[in-house]
Coordinates of N, CA and C in Angstrom, one line a residue:
Chain E
X1 N -3.4 3.6 -12.3 CA -4.6 2.9 -12.6 C -4.7 1.7 -11.7
X2 N -6.0 1.3 -11.4 CA -6.2 0.2 -10.5 C -6.0 -1.1 -11.2
X3 N -5.1 -1.9 -10.6 CA -4.9 -3.2 -11.2 C -5.8 -4.3 -10.6
X4 N -5.9 -4.2 -9.2 CA -6.7 -5.2 -8.5 C -8.0 -4.6 -8.1
X5 N -9.0 -5.4 -8.0 CA -10.3 -5.0 -7.5 C -10.7 -6.1 -6.5
X6 N -11.0 -5.7 -5.3 CA -11.4 -6.6 -4.2 C -12.9 -6.7 -4.2
X7 N -13.4 -7.8 -3.8 CA -14.8 -8.0 -3.6 C -15.1 -9.0 -2.5
X8 N -16.0 -8.7 -1.5 CA -16.9 -7.5 -1.6 C -16.1 -6.2 -1.1
X9 N -16.8 -5.1 -1.2 CA -16.2 -3.9 -0.7 C -16.2 -3.8 0.8
X10 N -17.3 -4.5 1.4 CA -17.4 -4.5 2.9 C -18.0 -5.9 3.3
X11 N -17.6 -6.4 4.4 CA -18.0 -7.7 4.9 C -18.1 -7.6 6.4
X12 N -19.2 -8.1 6.9 CA -19.4 -8.1 8.4 C -19.8 -9.5 8.8
X13 N -19.1 -10.1 9.7 CA -19.3 -11.5 10.1 C -19.2 -11.6 11.6
X14 N -19.6 -12.7 12.2 CA -19.5 -12.9 13.6 C -18.1 -13.5 13.9
X15 N -17.7 -13.2 15.1 CA -16.4 -13.7 15.6 C -16.5 -15.3 15.5
X16 N -15.4 -15.9 15.0 CA -15.3 -17.3 14.9 C -15.7 -17.8 13.5
X17 N -16.4 -17.0 12.8 CA -16.7 -17.4 11.4 C -15.5 -17.2 10.5
X18 N -15.6 -17.8 9.3 CA -14.5 -17.6 8.3 C -14.9 -16.4 7.4
X19 N -13.9 -15.7 7.0 CA -14.1 -14.5 6.1 C -13.3 -14.8 4.8
X20 N -14.0 -14.6 3.7 CA -13.4 -14.8 2.4 C -13.6 -13.5 1.6
X21 N -12.5 -13.0 1.0 CA -12.5 -11.9 0.1 C -11.7 -12.2 -1.1
X22 N -12.2 -11.6 -2.2 CA -11.6 -11.9 -3.5 C -11.0 -10.7 -4.2
X23 N -10.1 -11.0 -5.1 CA -9.3 -10.0 -5.8 C -9.2 -10.4 -7.3
X24 N -9.6 -9.5 -8.2 CA -9.3 -9.7 -9.6 C -8.3 -8.7 -10.1
X25 N -7.5 -9.1 -11.1 CA -6.5 -8.2 -11.7 C -6.5 -8.3 -13.2
X26 N -5.8 -7.5 -13.8 CA -6.0 -7.3 -15.3 C -4.8 -7.9 -16.1
X27 N -3.6 -7.7 -15.6 CA -2.4 -8.1 -16.5 C -1.6 -9.2 -15.9
X28 N -0.6 -9.6 -16.6 CA 0.2 -10.7 -16.1 C 1.0 -10.3 -14.8
X29 N 1.3 -11.2 -14.0 CA 2.0 -10.9 -12.7 C 3.1 -11.8 -12.4
X30 N 4.0 -11.4 -11.6 CA 5.0 -12.3 -11.0 C 4.5 -12.9 -9.7
X31 N 3.8 -12.0 -8.9 CA 3.3 -12.5 -7.7 C 2.1 -11.6 -7.3
X32 N 1.3 -12.0 -6.4 CA 0.2 -11.2 -5.8 C 0.3 -11.2 -4.3
X33 N 0.1 -10.1 -3.8 CA 0.3 -9.9 -2.3 C -1.0 -9.4 -1.7
X34 N -1.1 -9.8 -0.4 CA -2.2 -9.3 0.4 C -1.7 -8.5 1.6
X35 N -2.3 -7.3 1.8 CA -1.9 -6.4 2.9 C -3.2 -6.2 3.8
X36 N -2.9 -5.8 5.0 CA -3.9 -5.4 6.0 C -3.6 -4.0 6.4
X37 N -4.7 -3.2 6.6 CA -4.6 -1.9 7.1 C -5.6 -1.6 8.2
X38 N -5.1 -1.4 9.4 CA -6.0 -1.0 10.5 C -6.3 0.5 10.3
X39 N -7.4 0.9 10.9 CA -7.9 2.3 10.6 C -6.9 3.3 11.0
X40 N -6.5 4.2 10.0 CA -5.6 5.3 10.3 C -4.2 4.9 10.4
X41 N -3.8 3.6 10.0 CA -2.5 3.1 10.1 C -1.9 2.8 8.8
X42 N -0.6 2.4 8.8 CA 0.0 2.0 7.6 C -0.4 0.5 7.2
X43 N 0.0 0.1 6.0 CA -0.3 -1.3 5.6 C 0.8 -2.2 6.1
X44 N 0.3 -3.4 6.4 CA 1.1 -4.5 6.9 C 1.0 -5.7 5.9
X45 N 2.2 -6.2 5.5 CA 2.2 -7.3 4.5 C 1.7 -8.6 5.2
X46 N 0.8 -9.3 4.6 CA 0.3 -10.6 5.1 C 0.9 -11.8 4.5
X47 N 0.8 -11.8 3.1 CA 1.2 -13.0 2.4 C 1.5 -12.7 1.0
X48 N 2.4 -13.4 0.4 CA 2.7 -13.3 -1.0 C 2.6 -14.7 -1.7
X49 N 1.9 -14.7 -2.8 CA 1.8 -15.9 -3.6 C 2.4 -15.7 -5.0
X50 N 3.3 -16.6 -5.4 CA 3.9 -16.4 -6.7 C 3.0 -16.9 -7.8
X51 N 3.3 -16.5 -9.0 CA 2.4 -16.9 -10.2 C 2.4 -18.4 -10.4
X52 N 3.4 -19.1 -10.0 CA 3.4 -20.5 -10.2 C 2.9 -21.3 -9.0
X53 N 2.4 -20.7 -8.1 CA 1.7 -21.3 -6.9 C 0.2 -21.2 -7.0
X54 N -0.5 -22.2 -6.5 CA -2.0 -22.2 -6.6 C -2.6 -21.9 -5.2
X55 N -1.8 -22.2 -4.1 CA -2.4 -22.1 -2.8 C -1.2 -21.9 -1.8
X56 N -1.5 -21.0 -0.8 CA -0.5 -20.8 0.2 C -1.1 -20.6 1.5
X57 N -0.5 -21.1 2.6 CA -1.1 -20.9 3.9 C -0.1 -20.2 4.8
X58 N -0.6 -19.4 5.8 CA 0.2 -18.8 6.8 C -0.7 -18.6 8.0
X59 N -0.5 -19.4 9.0 CA -1.4 -19.4 10.2 C -2.8 -19.6 9.8
X60 N -3.7 -18.6 10.2 CA -5.1 -18.7 9.9 C -5.5 -18.1 8.5
X61 N -4.5 -17.8 7.7 CA -4.7 -17.3 6.4 C -4.4 -18.3 5.3
X62 N -5.3 -18.3 4.3 CA -5.2 -19.2 3.2 C -5.4 -18.4 1.9
X63 N -4.4 -18.4 1.0 CA -4.6 -17.6 -0.2 C -4.5 -18.6 -1.4
X64 N -5.4 -18.3 -2.4 CA -5.4 -19.1 -3.6 C -5.2 -18.1 -4.8
X65 N -4.6 -18.6 -5.8 CA -4.4 -17.8 -7.0 C -4.7 -18.7 -8.3
X66 N -5.5 -18.1 -9.1 CA -5.9 -18.7 -10.4 C -5.5 -17.7 -11.5
X67 N -4.3 -18.0 -12.1 CA -3.8 -17.1 -13.1 C -4.7 -17.1 -14.4
X68 N -5.3 -18.2 -14.6 CA -6.2 -18.3 -15.8 C -7.4 -17.4 -15.7
X69 N -7.9 -17.2 -14.5 CA -9.0 -16.3 -14.3 C -8.5 -14.9 -13.8
X70 N -7.2 -14.8 -13.6 CA -6.7 -13.5 -13.0 C -7.4 -13.2 -11.7
X71 N -7.4 -14.1 -10.8 CA -8.1 -13.9 -9.6 C -7.4 -14.5 -8.4
X72 N -7.7 -14.0 -7.2 CA -7.1 -14.6 -6.0 C -8.2 -14.4 -4.9
X73 N -8.0 -15.3 -3.9 CA -8.9 -15.2 -2.7 C -8.1 -15.3 -1.5
X74 N -8.6 -14.5 -0.5 CA -8.0 -14.6 0.9 C -9.0 -15.1 1.8
X75 N -8.7 -16.2 2.5 CA -9.6 -16.8 3.5 C -8.9 -16.6 4.9
X76 N -9.7 -16.0 5.8 CA -9.3 -15.9 7.2 C -10.2 -16.8 8.0
X77 N -9.6 -17.8 8.6 CA -10.4 -18.8 9.4 C -10.5 -18.4 10.8
X78 N -11.6 -18.8 11.5 CA -11.8 -18.6 12.9 C -11.5 -17.1 13.3
X79 N -12.3 -16.2 12.6 CA -12.0 -14.8 12.8 C -12.1 -14.3 14.2
X80 N -11.3 -13.2 14.5 CA -11.2 -12.6 15.8 C -11.5 -11.1 15.6
X81 N -11.9 -10.5 16.7 CA -12.2 -9.1 16.7 C -11.0 -8.3 16.2
X82 N -9.8 -8.8 16.5 CA -8.6 -8.0 16.0 C -8.4 -8.1 14.5
X83 N -9.1 -9.0 13.9 CA -9.0 -9.1 12.4 C -9.8 -7.9 11.7
X84 N -10.6 -7.2 12.4 CA -11.3 -6.0 11.9 C -10.3 -5.1 11.3
X85 N -10.4 -4.8 9.9 CA -9.4 -4.0 9.2 C -9.8 -4.0 7.7
X86 N -9.1 -3.2 6.9 CA -9.2 -3.3 5.5 C -8.1 -4.2 4.9
X87 N -8.5 -4.9 3.9 CA -7.6 -5.9 3.3 C -7.4 -5.5 1.8
X88 N -6.2 -5.4 1.3 CA -5.9 -5.0 0.0 C -5.1 -6.1 -0.7
X89 N -5.4 -6.3 -2.0 CA -4.5 -7.1 -2.8 C -3.6 -6.2 -3.6
X90 N -2.5 -6.7 -4.0 CA -1.5 -5.8 -4.7 C -0.7 -6.6 -5.7
X91 N -0.4 -6.0 -6.8 CA 0.4 -6.7 -7.9 C 1.3 -5.7 -8.5
X92 N 2.3 -6.2 -9.2 CA 3.1 -5.3 -10.1 C 2.8 -5.7 -11.5
X93 N 2.0 -4.9 -12.2 CA 1.7 -5.2 -13.6 C 2.9 -5.4 -14.4
X94 N 3.0 -6.6 -15.1 CA 4.2 -6.8 -15.9 C 5.4 -7.3 -15.1
X95 N 5.2 -7.3 -13.8 CA 6.3 -7.8 -13.0 C 7.5 -6.8 -12.9
X96 N 7.3 -5.6 -13.2 CA 8.3 -4.6 -13.2 C 8.8 -4.2 -11.8
X97 N 9.8 -3.4 -11.7 CA 10.4 -3.0 -10.4 C 9.8 -1.8 -9.8
X98 N 8.8 -1.2 -10.4 CA 8.2 0.0 -9.8 C 7.2 -0.4 -8.8
X99 N 6.5 0.5 -8.2 CA 5.6 0.3 -7.1 C 4.5 -0.7 -7.4
X100 N 4.0 -1.3 -6.3 CA 2.8 -2.2 -6.4 C 1.6 -1.4 -6.7
X101 N 0.6 -2.0 -7.4 CA -0.7 -1.4 -7.7 C -1.7 -2.1 -6.8
X102 N -2.5 -1.3 -6.1 CA -3.4 -1.8 -5.1 C -4.8 -1.6 -5.5
X103 N -5.7 -2.6 -5.1 CA -7.1 -2.4 -5.2 C -7.7 -1.5 -4.2
X104 N -9.0 -1.4 -4.2 CA -9.7 -0.4 -3.3 C -9.9 -1.1 -1.9
X105 N -9.8 -2.4 -1.8 CA -9.8 -3.0 -0.5 C -11.2 -3.5 -0.1
X106 N -11.1 -4.5 0.8 CA -12.4 -5.0 1.4 C -12.3 -4.6 2.9
X107 N -13.3 -3.9 3.4 CA -13.4 -3.6 4.8 C -14.1 -4.7 5.6
X108 N -13.3 -5.3 6.4 CA -13.9 -6.5 7.2 C -14.2 -6.0 8.6
X109 N -15.4 -6.3 9.0 CA -15.8 -6.1 10.4 C -16.1 -7.4 11.1
X110 N -15.5 -7.6 12.2 CA -15.8 -8.9 13.0 C -16.6 -8.5 14.2
X111 N -17.8 -9.0 14.2 CA -18.8 -8.7 15.3 C -18.5 -9.6 16.5
X112 N -18.3 -9.0 17.7 CA -18.0 -9.9 18.9 C -19.2 -10.7 19.3
Chain X
X1 N 14.9 -0.4 16.8 CA 14.0 -1.1 15.9 C 14.1 -0.6 14.5
X2 N 14.2 -1.4 13.5 CA 14.2 -1.0 12.1 C 12.8 -0.7 11.7
X3 N 12.7 0.3 10.8 CA 11.4 0.6 10.3 C 11.4 1.9 9.5
X4 N 10.2 2.4 9.2 CA 10.0 3.6 8.4 C 9.3 4.6 9.3
X5 N 9.8 5.8 9.4 CA 9.2 6.8 10.2 C 8.7 8.0 9.3
X6 N 7.4 8.2 9.5 CA 6.9 9.4 8.7 C 6.5 10.5 9.7
X7 N 6.7 11.7 9.3 CA 6.3 12.8 10.2 C 6.0 14.0 9.3
X8 N 5.1 14.9 9.8 CA 4.3 14.7 11.0 C 3.1 13.7 10.7
X9 N 2.5 13.2 11.8 CA 1.4 12.3 11.6 C 0.1 13.1 11.1
X10 N -0.1 14.3 11.6 CA -1.2 15.1 11.2 C -0.6 16.5 10.8
X11 N -1.1 17.0 9.7 CA -0.7 18.3 9.2 C -1.8 19.1 8.6
X12 N -1.9 20.3 9.0 CA -2.9 21.2 8.4 C -2.2 22.3 7.6
X13 N -2.8 22.6 6.5 CA -2.2 23.6 5.6 C -3.3 24.5 5.0
X14 N -2.9 25.7 4.8 CA -3.8 26.7 4.2 C -3.6 26.5 2.7
X15 N -4.7 26.8 1.9 CA -4.6 26.7 0.5 C -3.5 27.7 0.0
X16 N -2.7 27.2 -1.0 CA -1.7 28.0 -1.6 C -0.3 27.8 -0.9
X17 N -0.2 27.0 0.1 CA 1.0 26.7 0.8 C 1.6 25.4 0.3
X18 N 2.9 25.4 0.2 CA 3.6 24.1 0.1 C 3.8 23.4 1.4
X19 N 3.9 22.1 1.4 CA 4.2 21.4 2.7 C 5.0 20.2 2.3
X20 N 6.0 19.9 3.2 CA 6.9 18.8 3.0 C 6.6 17.7 4.0
X21 N 6.4 16.5 3.6 CA 6.2 15.3 4.5 C 7.5 14.5 4.5
X22 N 7.9 14.1 5.7 CA 9.2 13.5 5.9 C 9.0 11.9 5.9
X23 N 10.0 11.2 5.3 CA 10.0 9.8 5.3 C 11.4 9.3 5.5
X24 N 11.7 8.7 6.6 CA 13.0 8.2 6.9 C 13.0 6.7 7.2
X25 N 14.0 5.9 6.7 CA 14.0 4.5 6.9 C 15.4 4.1 7.4
X26 N 15.5 3.2 8.3 CA 16.7 2.6 8.7 C 16.9 1.1 8.4
X27 N 16.2 0.7 7.4 CA 16.2 -0.7 6.9 C 17.3 -0.9 5.9
X28 N 18.0 0.1 5.5 CA 19.0 0.0 4.4 C 18.4 -0.4 3.1
X29 N 17.2 0.0 2.9 CA 16.5 -0.3 1.6 C 16.9 0.6 0.5
X30 N 17.0 0.1 -0.7 CA 17.4 1.0 -1.8 C 16.1 1.7 -2.4
X31 N 15.0 1.0 -2.5 CA 13.8 1.6 -3.1 C 12.9 2.2 -2.1
X32 N 12.3 3.3 -2.5 CA 11.3 4.0 -1.6 C 10.2 4.5 -2.5
X33 N 9.0 4.6 -1.9 CA 7.8 4.9 -2.6 C 6.9 5.9 -1.8
X34 N 6.1 6.7 -2.5 CA 5.1 7.5 -1.9 C 3.8 7.2 -2.5
X35 N 2.8 6.9 -1.7 CA 1.4 6.6 -2.1 C 0.5 7.6 -1.5
X36 N -0.6 7.8 -2.2 CA -1.7 8.6 -1.6 C -2.9 7.7 -1.5
X37 N -3.7 7.9 -0.4 CA -4.9 7.2 -0.1 C -6.0 8.1 0.2
X38 N -7.1 8.0 -0.5 CA -8.3 8.8 -0.2 C -9.3 7.9 0.5
X39 N -10.3 8.5 1.2 CA -11.2 7.7 2.0 C -11.9 6.6 1.2
X40 N -11.9 5.4 1.6 CA -12.5 4.3 1.0 C -11.9 3.8 -0.3
X41 N -10.7 4.3 -0.5 CA -10.0 4.1 -1.8 C -8.7 3.3 -1.6
X42 N -8.2 2.7 -2.7 CA -6.9 2.0 -2.6 C -5.8 3.1 -2.6
X43 N -4.6 2.6 -2.7 CA -3.4 3.4 -2.8 C -3.0 3.8 -4.2
X44 N -2.7 5.0 -4.4 CA -2.2 5.4 -5.7 C -0.8 5.9 -5.6
X45 N 0.1 5.5 -6.6 CA 1.5 5.8 -6.5 C 1.8 7.2 -7.0
X46 N 2.5 7.9 -6.2 CA 2.9 9.3 -6.5 C 4.2 9.4 -7.2
X47 N 5.3 8.9 -6.5 CA 6.6 8.9 -6.9 C 7.3 7.7 -6.3
X48 N 8.4 7.2 -7.0 CA 9.2 6.2 -6.4 C 10.7 6.5 -6.8
X49 N 11.5 5.9 -6.0 CA 13.0 6.1 -6.2 C 13.6 4.7 -5.9
X50 N 14.4 4.3 -6.9 CA 15.1 3.0 -6.7 C 16.5 3.1 -6.3
X51 N 17.0 4.3 -6.3 CA 18.4 4.5 -6.0 C 18.6 6.0 -5.6
X52 N 19.6 6.3 -4.9 CA 19.9 7.7 -4.5 C 20.1 8.5 -5.7
X53 N 19.6 9.8 -5.7 CA 19.7 10.8 -6.7 C 18.9 10.4 -8.0
X54 N 18.0 9.5 -7.9 CA 17.1 9.1 -9.0 C 15.7 8.8 -8.5
X55 N 14.7 9.3 -9.3 CA 13.3 9.0 -8.9 C 12.5 9.1 -10.2
X56 N 11.3 8.4 -10.1 CA 10.4 8.4 -11.3 C 9.0 8.8 -10.8
X57 N 8.2 9.3 -11.8 CA 6.9 9.7 -11.5 C 6.0 8.4 -11.5
X58 N 5.0 8.4 -10.6 CA 4.0 7.4 -10.6 C 2.8 7.8 -11.3
X59 N 1.7 7.3 -10.9 CA 0.4 7.5 -11.7 C -0.1 8.9 -11.4
X60 N 0.2 9.5 -10.3 CA -0.5 10.8 -10.0 C 0.6 11.8 -9.5
X61 N 1.6 12.1 -10.2 CA 2.8 12.9 -9.8 C 2.5 14.4 -9.8
X62 N 1.5 14.8 -10.6 CA 1.2 16.2 -10.8 C 0.9 16.9 -9.5
X63 N 1.6 18.0 -9.2 CA 1.4 18.8 -8.0 C 2.3 18.3 -6.8
X64 N 3.1 17.3 -7.1 CA 4.0 16.8 -6.0 C 5.5 16.9 -6.5
X65 N 6.4 16.9 -5.6 CA 7.8 16.8 -5.9 C 8.5 16.0 -4.8
X66 N 9.7 15.4 -5.2 CA 10.4 14.6 -4.2 C 11.9 14.8 -4.5
X67 N 12.7 14.4 -3.5 CA 14.1 14.3 -3.7 C 14.7 13.1 -3.0
X68 N 15.8 12.6 -3.4 CA 16.5 11.4 -2.8 C 18.0 11.7 -2.7
X69 N 18.3 12.5 -1.8 CA 19.7 12.9 -1.6 C 20.5 11.9 -0.7
X70 N 19.7 11.2 0.1 CA 20.3 10.2 1.0 C 19.5 8.9 0.8
X71 N 20.2 7.8 1.1 CA 19.5 6.5 0.9 C 18.3 6.4 1.9
X72 N 18.5 6.9 3.1 CA 17.5 6.7 4.1 C 16.3 7.7 4.1
X73 N 16.4 8.7 3.2 CA 15.4 9.8 3.3 C 14.7 10.0 1.9
X74 N 13.4 10.2 1.9 CA 12.7 10.4 0.7 C 11.5 11.4 1.0
X75 N 11.8 12.6 1.1 CA 10.7 13.6 1.5 C 9.8 13.9 0.3
X76 N 8.6 14.1 0.6 CA 7.6 14.5 -0.4 C 7.1 15.9 -0.2
X77 N 7.1 16.7 -1.2 CA 6.5 18.1 -1.1 C 5.2 18.1 -1.9
X78 N 4.2 18.6 -1.1 CA 2.9 18.8 -1.8 C 2.8 20.2 -2.1
X79 N 2.8 20.6 -3.4 CA 2.9 22.0 -3.8 C 1.5 22.6 -3.9
X80 N 1.4 23.9 -4.0 CA 0.2 24.6 -4.2 C -0.5 24.2 -5.5
X81 N 0.2 23.6 -6.4 CA -0.4 23.2 -7.7 C -1.2 21.9 -7.6
X82 N -1.1 21.2 -6.4 CA -1.9 20.0 -6.2 C -3.3 20.5 -5.9
X83 N -4.3 20.1 -6.7 CA -5.7 20.7 -6.6 C -6.4 20.1 -5.4
X84 N -6.2 18.9 -5.1 CA -7.0 18.2 -3.9 C -6.0 17.5 -3.0
X85 N -5.2 18.3 -2.2 CA -4.2 17.6 -1.5 C -4.6 16.9 -0.2
X86 N -5.8 17.2 0.3 CA -6.3 16.5 1.5 C -6.3 15.0 1.3
X87 N -5.5 14.3 2.0 CA -5.5 12.8 1.9 C -4.5 12.3 2.9
X88 N -4.5 10.9 2.9 CA -3.6 10.2 3.8 C -2.4 9.8 2.9
X89 N -1.1 10.1 3.3 CA 0.0 9.8 2.5 C 0.9 8.7 3.2
X90 N 1.2 7.8 2.4 CA 2.0 6.6 2.9 C 3.3 6.5 2.2
X91 N 4.3 6.3 3.0 CA 5.7 6.0 2.5 C 6.0 4.6 2.6
X92 N 6.7 4.0 1.7 CA 7.1 2.6 1.8 C 8.5 2.3 1.2
X93 N 9.0 1.2 1.5 CA 10.3 0.9 1.0 C 10.4 -0.6 0.7
X94 N 11.4 -1.0 -0.1 CA 11.7 -2.4 -0.4 C 13.2 -2.6 -0.5
X95 N 13.7 -3.7 -0.3 CA 15.2 -3.9 -0.1 C 16.0 -3.4 -1.3
X96 N 15.7 -3.8 -2.5 CA 16.6 -3.4 -3.6 C 15.9 -3.3 -4.9
X97 N 16.5 -2.6 -5.8 CA 16.0 -2.3 -7.1 C 15.7 -3.7 -7.8
X98 N 14.5 -3.8 -8.4 CA 14.1 -5.0 -9.0 C 13.5 -6.0 -8.1
X99 N 13.4 -5.7 -6.8 CA 12.8 -6.6 -5.9 C 11.3 -6.8 -6.1
X100 N 10.8 -8.0 -6.1 CA 9.4 -8.1 -6.4 C 8.7 -8.6 -5.2
X101 N 9.3 -8.4 -4.0 CA 8.7 -8.8 -2.8 C 7.9 -7.7 -2.1
X102 N 7.7 -7.9 -0.8 CA 6.8 -7.0 -0.1 C 7.4 -5.6 0.1
X103 N 6.4 -4.7 0.3 CA 6.7 -3.3 0.7 C 6.5 -3.2 2.2
X104 N 7.4 -2.4 2.8 CA 7.3 -2.1 4.2 C 6.8 -0.6 4.3
X105 N 5.8 -0.4 5.1 CA 5.1 0.9 5.1 C 5.4 1.6 6.4
X106 N 5.4 2.9 6.3 CA 5.3 3.8 7.5 C 3.9 3.9 8.0
X107 N 3.7 4.7 9.1 CA 2.3 4.8 9.7 C 1.5 5.9 9.0
X108 N 2.1 6.6 8.1 CA 1.3 7.6 7.3 C 1.3 9.0 7.9
X109 N 1.0 9.9 7.0 CA 0.8 11.3 7.4 C -0.6 11.8 6.8
X110 N -1.4 12.4 7.7 CA -2.7 12.8 7.2 C -2.6 14.3 7.0
X111 N -2.8 14.8 5.8 CA -2.8 16.2 5.4 C -4.2 16.7 5.2
X112 N -4.5 17.8 5.8 CA -5.8 18.4 5.7 C -5.5 19.9 5.2
X113 N -6.2 20.3 4.1 CA -6.1 21.6 3.6 C -7.3 22.4 4.1
X114 N -7.1 23.5 4.8 CA -8.2 24.3 5.4 C -8.7 25.3 4.4

């Protein structure tokens, strides 16, 4: 079952602009993770935010988490053409040790 | 270089045939996972294994089988019972049972049924 749902499904912006994508989830979590997938490739882990954290930064990435609203956002600042990819949020419902549950992703296109 | 190797990258199969996808990791990770991805969709969990000689069904295990005879290997067989096998298959691993951190992914295998 889908735990996370990303919004929007697709996003097209100009190079240099900021890109924001959102994720909503349904059950309690230990942490929420964001992954990137280039076309036809495997997923790459970007950032993990724990349930007791509200904001986390990594380079040009900024992630927020609001556990009261069961939502997270990923902000990519000063976008580059190489950021063109699909972005997925992932959680482990109930914090168990089985696999992550992924949303359907946001497809981000950076126009040069 | 440490990582996860999936093979083959592309595979074509006739209806009614079984096919096995390989997943090998040299990261010394205990837990391994198989996901299926359909176009424009997220990942759905097929099977996972947290330790050698043990594995559990995920959300969509019907028509698939796995084995975990060695720590570094977790092959997935797509059987003829799987009704819609055409998809992109991703293998992943994580360091140890109970780990709540990141998954490490292979580059995927694309299966097409003719």
